[in-house]
PDB file of C-alpha atoms in Angstrom:
ATOM      1  CA  MET A 654      76.049 102.271  96.087  1.00 38.00           C
ATOM      2  CA  ALA A 655      72.999 104.306  96.967  1.00 40.00           C
ATOM      3  CA  VAL A 656      71.445 103.447 100.285  1.00 40.00           C
ATOM      4  CA  ASP A 657      68.114 105.231  99.878  1.00 39.00           C
ATOM      5  CA  ASN A 658      66.400 101.823  99.967  1.00 41.00           C
ATOM      6  CA  ILE A 659      68.278 100.699 103.068  1.00 42.00           C
ATOM      7  CA  ASP A 660      66.887 101.270 106.553  1.00 50.00           C
ATOM      8  CA  VAL A 661      69.802 103.180 108.077  1.00 48.00           C
ATOM      9  CA  GLN A 662      68.510 102.905 111.637  1.00 51.00           C
ATOM     10  CA  ALA A 663      68.000  99.151 111.243  1.00 49.00           C
ATOM     11  CA  LEU A 664      71.564  98.757 109.938  1.00 47.00           C
ATOM     12  CA  VAL A 665      72.919 100.722 112.891  1.00 45.00           C
ATOM     13  CA  GLY A 666      70.920  98.641 115.329  1.00 47.00           C
ATOM     14  CA  ARG A 667      72.000  95.301 113.879  1.00 46.00           C
ATOM     15  CA  ALA A 668      75.638  96.374 113.705  1.00 43.00           C
ATOM     16  CA  ALA A 669      75.584  97.647 117.294  1.00 43.00           C
ATOM     17  CA  THR A 670      74.194  94.315 118.481  1.00 42.00           C
ATOM     18  CA  ALA A 671      76.949  92.480 116.599  1.00 41.00           C
ATOM     19  CA  ALA A 672      79.629  94.778 118.042  1.00 42.00           C
ATOM     20  CA  THR A 673      78.386  94.150 121.594  1.00 40.00           C
ATOM     21  CA  ALA A 674      78.354  90.399 121.063  1.00 39.00           C
ATOM     22  CA  VAL A 675      81.920  90.395 119.735  1.00 38.00           C
ATOM     23  CA  SER A 676      83.183  92.550 122.606  1.00 39.00           C
ATOM     24  CA  GLU A 677      81.528  90.335 125.220  1.00 39.00           C
ATOM     25  CA  ALA A 678      82.772  87.145 123.612  1.00 37.00           C
ATOM     26  CA  SER A 679      86.338  88.405 123.384  1.00 37.00           C
ATOM     27  CA  GLY A 680      86.563  90.092 126.771  1.00 37.00           C
ATOM     28  CA  GLY A 681      86.678  93.558 125.248  1.00 36.00           C
ATOM     29  CA  PRO A 682      89.529  95.392 123.527  1.00 32.00           C
ATOM     30  CA  ASP A 683      92.031  92.510 123.710  1.00 34.00           C
ATOM     31  CA  LEU A 684      90.540  91.006 120.540  1.00 36.00           C
ATOM     32  CA  ASP A 685      93.213  90.141 117.975  1.00 40.00           C
ATOM     33  CA  ASP A 686      94.070  93.377 116.148  1.00 40.00           C
ATOM     34  CA  ARG A 687      94.686  91.443 112.964  1.00 50.00           C
ATOM     35  CA  THR A 688      91.038  90.469 112.607  1.00 59.00           C
ATOM     36  CA  TRP A 689      88.061  92.547 111.646  1.00 88.00           C
ATOM     37  CA  ALA A 690      85.708  90.758 114.010  1.00 90.00           C
ATOM     38  CA  ARG A 691      84.803  93.989 115.778  1.00 92.00           C
ATOM     39  CA  GLY A 692      81.517  95.426 114.614  1.00 93.00           C
ATOM     40  CA  ASP A 693      80.301  94.069 111.276  1.00 94.00           C
ATOM     41  CA  TYR A 694      82.306  95.239 108.297  1.00 94.00           C
ATOM     42  CA  SER A 695      79.897  93.534 105.896  1.00 94.00           C
ATOM     43  CA  VAL A 696      77.481  96.406 106.626  1.00 94.00           C
ATOM     44  CA  ILE A 697      80.060  98.936 105.428  1.00 94.00           C
ATOM     45  CA  ALA A 698      80.985  96.714 102.490  1.00 94.00           C
ATOM     46  CA  ARG A 699      77.401  96.887 101.255  1.00 92.00           C
ATOM     47  CA  LEU A 700      77.861 100.625 100.839  1.00 92.00           C
ATOM     48  CA  LEU A 701      81.089 100.183  98.866  1.00 92.00           C
ATOM     49  CA  VAL A 702      80.045  97.252  96.693  1.00 91.00           C
ATOM     50  CA  GLY A 703      80.810  99.175  93.494  1.00 94.00           C
ATOM     51  CA  LEU A 704      84.494  99.408  94.401  1.00 97.00           C
ATOM     52  CA  GLY A 705      84.896  95.629  94.176  1.00 97.00           C
ATOM     53  CA  GLY A 706      83.367  95.558  90.715  1.00 97.00           C
ATOM     54  CA  ASP A 707      85.551  98.440  89.555  1.00 97.00           C
ATOM     55  CA  LEU A 708      88.672  96.602  90.727  1.00 98.00           C
ATOM     56  CA  VAL A 709      87.689  93.361  89.012  1.00 98.00           C
ATOM     57  CA  ARG A 710      87.012  95.137  85.740  1.00 98.00           C
ATOM     58  CA  ALA A 711      90.315  97.015  85.943  1.00 98.00           C
ATOM     59  CA  ALA A 712      92.095  93.689  86.490  1.00 98.00           C
ATOM     60  CA  GLY A 713      90.566  92.326  83.296  1.00 98.00           C
ATOM     61  CA  VAL A 714      88.993  89.297  84.966  1.00 98.00           C
ATOM     62  CA  ALA A 715      87.422  86.887  82.463  1.00 98.00           C
ATOM     63  CA  PRO A 716      85.617  83.527  82.700  1.00 98.00           C
ATOM     64  CA  VAL A 717      88.817  81.641  81.860  1.00 98.00           C
ATOM     65  CA  HIS A 718      90.645  83.013  84.890  1.00 98.00           C
ATOM     66  CA  ARG A 719      91.357  81.410  88.239  1.00 98.00           C
ATOM     67  CA  VAL A 720      91.046  84.314  90.712  1.00 98.00           C
ATOM     68  CA  LEU A 721      92.094  84.781  94.339  1.00 98.00           C
ATOM     69  CA  ASP A 722      90.659  87.579  96.478  1.00 98.00           C
ATOM     70  CA  VAL A 723      93.038  88.217  99.408  1.00 98.00           C
ATOM     71  CA  ALA A 724      91.664  89.719 102.635  1.00 97.00           C
ATOM     72  CA  ALA A 725      88.323  89.523 100.886  1.00 98.00           C
ATOM     73  CA  GLY A 726      86.158  90.518 103.831  1.00 96.00           C
ATOM     74  CA  SER A 727      82.592  89.662 102.876  1.00 96.00           C
ATOM     75  CA  GLY A 728      83.671  89.390  99.258  1.00 97.00           C
ATOM     76  CA  ASN A 729      82.759  92.449  97.197  1.00 96.00           C
ATOM     77  CA  ALA A 730      85.519  91.811  94.649  1.00 98.00           C
ATOM     78  CA  ALA A 731      85.257  88.021  94.845  1.00 98.00           C
ATOM     79  CA  LEU A 732      81.525  88.045  94.170  1.00 98.00           C
ATOM     80  CA  ALA A 733      81.978  90.454  91.252  1.00 98.00           C
ATOM     81  CA  ALA A 734      84.635  88.154  89.730  1.00 98.00           C
ATOM     82  CA  ALA A 735      82.476  85.069  90.219  1.00 98.00           C
ATOM     83  CA  GLU A 736      79.531  86.762  88.514  1.00 97.00           C
ATOM     84  CA  LEU A 737      81.757  87.176  85.458  1.00 97.00           C
ATOM     85  CA  GLY A 738      82.181  83.390  85.373  1.00 98.00           C
ATOM     86  CA  ALA A 739      85.700  83.173  86.813  1.00 98.00           C
ATOM     87  CA  ASP A 740      86.822  80.345  89.111  1.00 98.00           C
ATOM     88  CA  VAL A 741      87.102  82.292  92.382  1.00 98.00           C
ATOM     89  CA  THR A 742      88.575  81.664  95.813  1.00 98.00           C
ATOM     90  CA  ALA A 743      87.961  84.245  98.546  1.00 98.00           C
ATOM     91  CA  SER A 744      90.310  84.239 101.542  1.00 98.00           C
ATOM     92  CA  ASP A 745      90.135  86.232 104.757  1.00 97.00           C
ATOM     93  CA  LEU A 746      91.430  86.015 108.314  1.00 95.00           C
ATOM     94  CA  THR A 747      88.042  86.681 109.935  1.00 95.00           C
ATOM     95  CA  PRO A 748      85.582  83.754 110.051  1.00 94.00           C
ATOM     96  CA  LYS A 749      82.573  86.020 110.629  1.00 93.00           C
ATOM     97  CA  LEU A 750      83.212  87.921 107.405  1.00 95.00           C
ATOM     98  CA  ILE A 751      83.725  84.696 105.475  1.00 96.00           C
ATOM     99  CA  GLU A 752      80.324  83.524 106.696  1.00 96.00           C
ATOM    100  CA  ARG A 753      78.760  86.826 105.600  1.00 96.00           C
ATOM    101  CA  GLY A 754      80.316  86.299 102.170  1.00 97.00           C
ATOM    102  CA  ARG A 755      79.040  82.737 101.931  1.00 98.00           C
ATOM    103  CA  GLN A 756      75.545  83.961 102.743  1.00 97.00           C
ATOM    104  CA  ALA A 757      75.739  86.676 100.099  1.00 96.00           C
ATOM    105  CA  ALA A 758      76.999  84.197  97.494  1.00 97.00           C
ATOM    106  CA  ALA A 759      74.247  81.715  98.300  1.00 97.00           C
ATOM    107  CA  ALA A 760      71.596  84.424  98.077  1.00 97.00           C
ATOM    108  CA  ARG A 761      72.841  85.292  94.580  1.00 96.00           C
ATOM    109  CA  GLY A 762      73.264  81.698  93.442  1.00 97.00           C
ATOM    110  CA  ILE A 763      77.039  82.050  93.129  1.00 96.00           C
ATOM    111  CA  SER A 764      79.330  79.040  93.511  1.00 94.00           C
ATOM    112  CA  MET A 765      82.832  79.800  94.788  1.00 97.00           C
ATOM    113  CA  GLU A 766      85.332  78.767  97.469  1.00 98.00           C
ATOM    114  CA  TRP A 767      85.730  80.551 100.830  1.00 98.00           C
ATOM    115  CA  LEU A 768      88.818  79.953 102.913  1.00 97.00           C
ATOM    116  CA  GLU A 769      90.206  81.298 106.189  1.00 96.00           C
ATOM    117  CA  ALA A 770      93.742  82.486 105.443  1.00 96.00           C
ATOM    118  CA  ASP A 771      96.329  85.082 106.449  1.00 95.00           C
ATOM    119  CA  ALA A 772      97.469  87.496 103.726  1.00 97.00           C
ATOM    120  CA  GLU A 773     101.028  87.191 105.066  1.00 97.00           C
ATOM    121  CA  ARG A 774     101.044  83.373 104.769  1.00 97.00           C
ATOM    122  CA  LEU A 775      98.710  82.291 102.000  1.00 98.00           C
ATOM    123  CA  PRO A 776      98.040  78.509 101.914  1.00 98.00           C
ATOM    124  CA  PHE A 777      98.486  78.141  98.167  1.00 98.00           C
ATOM    125  CA  VAL A 778     101.284  76.809  95.968  1.00 98.00           C
ATOM    126  CA  ASP A 779     103.364  79.130  93.817  1.00 98.00           C
ATOM    127  CA  ASP A 780     101.848  80.401  90.556  1.00 98.00           C
ATOM    128  CA  ASP A 781      98.391  79.076  91.494  1.00 98.00           C
ATOM    129  CA  PHE A 782      96.182  81.904  90.171  1.00 98.00           C
ATOM    130  CA  ASP A 783      95.807  83.952  87.001  1.00 98.00           C
ATOM    131  CA  VAL A 784      94.583  87.042  88.851  1.00 98.00           C
ATOM    132  CA  VAL A 785      95.130  88.014  92.495  1.00 99.00           C
ATOM    133  CA  VAL A 786      93.058  90.915  93.809  1.00 98.00           C
ATOM    134  CA  SER A 787      92.681  92.706  97.114  1.00 98.00           C
ATOM    135  CA  CYS A 788      90.045  95.387  97.619  1.00 98.00           C
ATOM    136  CA  ILE A 789      91.022  97.569 100.607  1.00 97.00           C
ATOM    137  CA  GLY A 790      91.958  94.391 102.464  1.00 97.00           C
ATOM    138  CA  ALA A 791      95.579  93.238 102.253  1.00 97.00           C
ATOM    139  CA  MET A 792      96.657  96.822 102.958  1.00 97.00           C
ATOM    140  CA  PHE A 793      95.759  96.220 106.624  1.00 95.00           C
ATOM    141  CA  ALA A 794      98.078  93.224 107.117  1.00 95.00           C
ATOM    142  CA  PRO A 795     100.849  94.314 109.540  1.00 93.00           C
ATOM    143  CA  ASP A 796     103.825  92.892 107.602  1.00 95.00           C
ATOM    144  CA  GLN A 797     103.617  94.744 104.324  1.00 97.00           C
ATOM    145  CA  ALA A 798     106.729  93.188 102.807  1.00 97.00           C
ATOM    146  CA  ALA A 799     105.477  89.658 103.507  1.00 97.00           C
ATOM    147  CA  THR A 800     102.067  90.532 102.085  1.00 98.00           C
ATOM    148  CA  ALA A 801     103.555  91.891  98.870  1.00 98.00           C
ATOM    149  CA  ARG A 802     105.676  88.749  98.471  1.00 98.00           C
ATOM    150  CA  GLU A 803     102.648  86.513  98.963  1.00 98.00           C
ATOM    151  CA  LEU A 804     100.425  88.378  96.525  1.00 98.00           C
ATOM    152  CA  VAL A 805     102.980  87.876  93.769  1.00 98.00           C
ATOM    153  CA  ARG A 806     104.087  84.371  94.806  1.00 98.00           C
ATOM    154  CA  VAL A 807     100.658  82.834  94.268  1.00 98.00           C
ATOM    155  CA  CYS A 808     100.149  84.634  90.928  1.00 98.00           C
ATOM    156  CA  ARG A 809     101.396  82.890  87.800  1.00 98.00           C
ATOM    157  CA  PRO A 810     104.111  84.611  85.741  1.00 98.00           C
ATOM    158  CA  GLY A 811     102.409  87.090  83.458  1.00 98.00           C
ATOM    159  CA  GLY A 812      99.321  87.109  85.652  1.00 98.00           C
ATOM    160  CA  THR A 813      97.811  90.188  87.237  1.00 98.00           C
ATOM    161  CA  VAL A 814      97.977  91.465  90.805  1.00 98.00           C
ATOM    162  CA  ALA A 815      95.363  94.172  91.350  1.00 98.00           C
ATOM    163  CA  MET A 816      94.706  96.199  94.488  1.00 98.00           C
ATOM    164  CA  ALA A 817      92.522  99.070  95.659  1.00 98.00           C
ATOM    165  CA  ASN A 818      94.156 100.836  98.628  1.00 98.00           C
ATOM    166  CA  TRP A 819      92.989 103.870 100.585  1.00 98.00           C
ATOM    167  CA  THR A 820      95.366 106.836 100.338  1.00 98.00           C
ATOM    168  CA  ALA A 821      96.698 108.892 103.245  1.00 98.00           C
ATOM    169  CA  GLY A 822      95.505 112.107 101.613  1.00 98.00           C
ATOM    170  CA  GLY A 823      91.956 110.921 100.965  1.00 98.00           C
ATOM    171  CA  ALA A 824      88.957 110.907 103.266  1.00 97.00           C
ATOM    172  CA  MET A 825      89.652 107.453 104.702  1.00 97.00           C
ATOM    173  CA  GLY A 826      93.254 108.436 105.339  1.00 98.00           C
ATOM    174  CA  ARG A 827      92.008 111.461 107.253  1.00 98.00           C
ATOM    175  CA  LEU A 828      89.664 109.228 109.255  1.00 98.00           C
ATOM    176  CA  PHE A 829      92.494 106.848 110.194  1.00 97.00           C
ATOM    177  CA  ALA A 830      94.667 109.810 111.228  1.00 97.00           C
ATOM    178  CA  LEU A 831      91.831 111.083 113.431  1.00 98.00           C
ATOM    179  CA  LEU A 832      91.505 107.697 115.132  1.00 97.00           C
ATOM    180  CA  GLU A 833      95.257 107.489 115.710  1.00 96.00           C
ATOM    181  CA  ARG A 834      95.230 110.867 117.430  1.00 97.00           C
ATOM    182  CA  HIS A 835      92.673 109.641 119.940  1.00 97.00           C
ATOM    183  CA  ALA A 836      94.052 106.135 120.585  1.00 95.00           C
ATOM    184  CA  PRO A 837      97.369 105.375 118.855  1.00 92.00           C
ATOM    185  CA  THR A 838      97.758 101.757 117.786  1.00 84.00           C
ATOM    186  CA  ARG A 839     101.094 101.897 115.957  1.00 81.00           C
ATOM    187  CA  PRO A 840     104.582 102.464 117.383  1.00 79.00           C
ATOM    188  CA  GLU A 841     106.204 105.681 116.226  1.00 77.00           C
ATOM    189  CA  GLY A 842     107.682 105.185 112.774  1.00 78.00           C
ATOM    190  CA  ALA A 843     105.708 102.007 112.053  1.00 85.00           C
ATOM    191  CA  LEU A 844     104.190 101.619 108.609  1.00 94.00           C
ATOM    192  CA  ALA A 845     100.596 102.742 108.150  1.00 95.00           C
ATOM    193  CA  PRO A 846      98.040 100.807 106.081  1.00 96.00           C
ATOM    194  CA  THR A 847      97.630 103.890 103.894  1.00 98.00           C
ATOM    195  CA  ASP A 848     101.282 103.615 102.863  1.00 98.00           C
ATOM    196  CA  TRP A 849      99.858 101.141 100.334  1.00 98.00           C
ATOM    197  CA  GLY A 850      98.210 104.194  98.768  1.00 98.00           C
ATOM    198  CA  ASN A 851     101.625 105.697  97.948  1.00 98.00           C
ATOM    199  CA  PRO A 852     102.802 104.662  94.435  1.00 98.00           C
ATOM    200  CA  ASP A 853     106.502 104.827  95.336  1.00 98.00           C
ATOM    201  CA  HIS A 854     105.971 102.678  98.422  1.00 98.00           C
ATOM    202  CA  VAL A 855     104.035 100.089  96.418  1.00 98.00           C
ATOM    203  CA  ARG A 856     106.787  99.945  93.802  1.00 98.00           C
ATOM    204  CA  ALA A 857     109.366  99.388  96.532  1.00 98.00           C
ATOM    205  CA  LEU A 858     107.291  96.624  98.125  1.00 98.00           C
ATOM    206  CA  PHE A 859     106.847  94.677  94.880  1.00 98.00           C
ATOM    207  CA  GLY A 860     110.325  95.429  93.506  1.00 98.00           C
ATOM    208  CA  ASP A 861     111.524  93.100  90.766  1.00 97.00           C
ATOM    209  CA  ARG A 862     108.817  90.549  91.549  1.00 98.00           C
ATOM    210  CA  VAL A 863     106.709  92.368  88.948  1.00 98.00           C
ATOM    211  CA  THR A 864     107.619  93.388  85.415  1.00 96.00           C
ATOM    212  CA  ARG A 865     104.939  96.045  84.979  1.00 95.00           C
ATOM    213  CA  LEU A 866     103.272  98.220  87.561  1.00 98.00           C
ATOM    214  CA  GLU A 867     100.656 100.907  87.010  1.00 98.00           C
ATOM    215  CA  THR A 868      99.021 103.072  89.637  1.00 98.00           C
ATOM    216  CA  HIS A 869      96.027 105.354  89.238  1.00 98.00           C
ATOM    217  CA  ARG A 870      94.290 107.561  91.777  1.00 98.00           C
ATOM    218  CA  ARG A 871      90.560 106.992  91.730  1.00 98.00           C
ATOM    219  CA  THR A 872      87.528 107.827  93.828  1.00 97.00           C
ATOM    220  CA  ALA A 873      85.001 105.498  95.416  1.00 97.00           C
ATOM    221  CA  ARG A 874      81.646 107.188  95.910  1.00 92.00           C
ATOM    222  CA  LEU A 875      79.304 106.285  98.751  1.00 90.00           C
ATOM    223  CA  ASP A 876      75.802 107.696  98.443  1.00 84.00           C
ATOM    224  CA  PHE A 877      74.285 107.842 101.917  1.00 87.00           C
ATOM    225  CA  ALA A 878      70.705 108.859 102.633  1.00 86.00           C
ATOM    226  CA  GLY A 879      71.356 109.527 106.326  1.00 89.00           C
ATOM    227  CA  SER A 880      72.746 112.565 108.087  1.00 91.00           C
ATOM    228  CA  PRO A 881      76.393 112.939 109.178  1.00 94.00           C
ATOM    229  CA  ALA A 882      75.273 111.929 112.680  1.00 94.00           C
ATOM    230  CA  GLN A 883      73.765 108.726 111.268  1.00 94.00           C
ATOM    231  CA  TRP A 884      76.967 108.087 109.339  1.00 95.00           C
ATOM    232  CA  CYS A 885      78.873 108.360 112.634  1.00 97.00           C
ATOM    233  CA  ALA A 886      76.483 105.970 114.362  1.00 97.00           C
ATOM    234  CA  LEU A 887      76.828 103.444 111.561  1.00 96.00           C
ATOM    235  CA  TYR A 888      80.624 103.552 111.507  1.00 96.00           C
ATOM    236  CA  ARG A 889      80.827 103.518 115.308  1.00 97.00           C
ATOM    237  CA  ALA A 890      78.782 100.315 115.359  1.00 96.00           C
ATOM    238  CA  SER A 891      80.174  98.615 112.258  1.00 95.00           C
ATOM    239  CA  PHE A 892      83.652  99.740 111.189  1.00 96.00           C
ATOM    240  CA  ALA A 893      86.351  97.833 113.075  1.00 95.00           C
ATOM    241  CA  PRO A 894      88.929 100.667 113.377  1.00 95.00           C
ATOM    242  CA  VAL A 895      86.288 102.986 114.847  1.00 97.00           C
ATOM    243  CA  VAL A 896      84.911 100.304 117.150  1.00 96.00           C
ATOM    244  CA  GLU A 897      88.435  99.516 118.338  1.00 94.00           C
ATOM    245  CA  THR A 898      89.231 103.172 119.027  1.00 96.00           C
ATOM    246  CA  TYR A 899      86.190 103.535 121.253  1.00 96.00           C
ATOM    247  CA  GLU A 900      87.152 100.313 123.054  1.00 94.00           C
ATOM    248  CA  ARG A 901      90.654 101.619 123.709  1.00 95.00           C
ATOM    249  CA  LEU A 902      89.283 104.788 125.293  1.00 97.00           C
ATOM    250  CA  GLY A 903      87.385 102.734 127.855  1.00 96.00           C
ATOM    251  CA  THR A 904      84.677 104.522 129.819  1.00 97.00           C
ATOM    252  CA  ASP A 905      86.228 107.962 130.333  1.00 97.00           C
ATOM    253  CA  PRO A 906      83.367 110.324 129.385  1.00 97.00           C
ATOM    254  CA  LYS A 907      85.670 113.189 128.417  1.00 98.00           C
ATOM    255  CA  LEU A 908      87.721 111.048 126.047  1.00 98.00           C
ATOM    256  CA  LEU A 909      84.612 109.506 124.514  1.00 98.00           C
ATOM    257  CA  ALA A 910      82.956 112.893 124.080  1.00 98.00           C
ATOM    258  CA  ALA A 911      86.067 114.296 122.385  1.00 98.00           C
ATOM    259  CA  LEU A 912      86.083 111.412 119.912  1.00 98.00           C
ATOM    260  CA  ASP A 913      82.338 111.821 119.335  1.00 98.00           C
ATOM    261  CA  ASP A 914      82.872 115.491 118.522  1.00 98.00           C
ATOM    262  CA  ASP A 915      85.803 114.884 116.177  1.00 98.00           C
ATOM    263  CA  LEU A 916      84.057 112.024 114.375  1.00 98.00           C
ATOM    264  CA  LEU A 917      80.954 114.133 113.782  1.00 98.00           C
ATOM    265  CA  ARG A 918      83.090 117.063 112.636  1.00 98.00           C
ATOM    266  CA  PHE A 919      84.834 114.720 110.205  1.00 98.00           C
ATOM    267  CA  ALA A 920      81.569 113.318 108.847  1.00 96.00           C
ATOM    268  CA  ALA A 921      80.059 116.782 108.432  1.00 95.00           C
ATOM    269  CA  GLY A 922      83.207 118.045 106.724  1.00 96.00           C
ATOM    270  CA  GLU A 923      83.309 115.160 104.244  1.00 96.00           C
ATOM    271  CA  TYR A 924      79.560 115.311 103.548  1.00 94.00           C
ATOM    272  CA  LEU A 925      79.091 116.433  99.947  1.00 92.00           C
ATOM    273  CA  GLY A 926      75.341 116.358  99.537  1.00 82.00           C
ATOM    274  CA  PRO A 927      72.856 119.229  99.890  1.00 81.00           C
ATOM    275  CA  LEU A 928      71.579 120.240 103.306  1.00 74.00           C
ATOM    276  CA  GLY A 929      68.845 117.824 104.259  1.00 73.00           C
ATOM    277  CA  GLY A 930      70.309 115.077 102.033  1.00 72.00           C
ATOM    278  CA  PRO A 931      70.667 112.813 100.324  1.00 80.00           C
ATOM    279  CA  GLY A 932      74.373 113.055 100.918  1.00 84.00           C
ATOM    280  CA  ARG A 933      77.435 111.389  99.512  1.00 91.00           C
ATOM    281  CA  TYR A 934      81.025 110.713 100.552  1.00 95.00           C
ATOM    282  CA  GLU A 935      84.015 110.319  98.238  1.00 96.00           C
ATOM    283  CA  PHE A 936      87.012 108.225  99.231  1.00 97.00           C
ATOM    284  CA  GLU A 937      90.244 108.414  97.247  1.00 98.00           C
ATOM    285  CA  TYR A 938      92.031 105.134  96.613  1.00 98.00           C
ATOM    286  CA  LEU A 939      95.053 103.974  94.647  1.00 98.00           C
ATOM    287  CA  LEU A 940      94.389 101.416  91.942  1.00 98.00           C
ATOM    288  CA  VAL A 941      97.424  99.147  91.579  1.00 98.00           C
ATOM    289  CA  LEU A 942      97.862  96.885  88.543  1.00 98.00           C
ATOM    290  CA  ALA A 943     100.990  94.741  88.365  1.00 98.00           C
ATOM    291  CA  GLU A 944     102.200  91.892  86.176  1.00 98.00           C
ATOM    292  CA  ALA A 945     103.901  89.056  88.023  1.00 98.00           C
ATOM    293  CA  ALA A 946     107.452  88.352  86.858  1.00 98.00           C
ATOM    294  CA  ALA A 947     108.669  84.903  85.878  1.00 91.00           C
TER     295      ALA A 947
END
């Protein structure tokens, strides 16, 4: 999504205000790691709105389908499915993002259900949906095996499970690796969210719960009118993993400056536009399409 018509500085300011409010309300970095309440991910989602539509189209969503979006965030994929006429439920663990999604749906005149739910323990009966999607969402649930089981459990036999997952070798994978170097959040040997971007790992997670599984490497493009420094400011204010990393570093000026430098170096290195802009960023993801077994 191009952001030439978006006031970058205004987005940064609003997101920074939201990040401060969340930190103060939660007492700082002790906020539940399983939520995305830090910052305001809906701001980032606006820049990646095309990815949700691409996933829905790849899943073959049609008006006759009952669709579940798992770890929907503010609902890029859910809204795209609902606009096609499907009966859509969007679920997420973070109430703030659900509210952002409700607001977006209302603004577009879309009727759909929003529900607070954990990807590892979905509150739906077996075989409840024709299509189950997750757009760079369920990949962040800590228990990957439980998440895979749930995605298939709530999908009817013959139905479709579709995911878009960041890869370790793509730009977002490199960003996550950078953040881990500065403030590790996972025990040594623990699974990484980007493991969902590995076809062999995905096949092992789903196992015989699916009868067909396809994976395709694709690229999500983010056109950004701002400079790499503005990109850093936006992600520092809005993107939960970046916000959390800064929180974990506390107030040590040397540690904060080192992260500032590395984040700017990353943004400049991934910047693909001409000098002076407008720029763009390309994020590799793995498209997963699976058919639920009987």
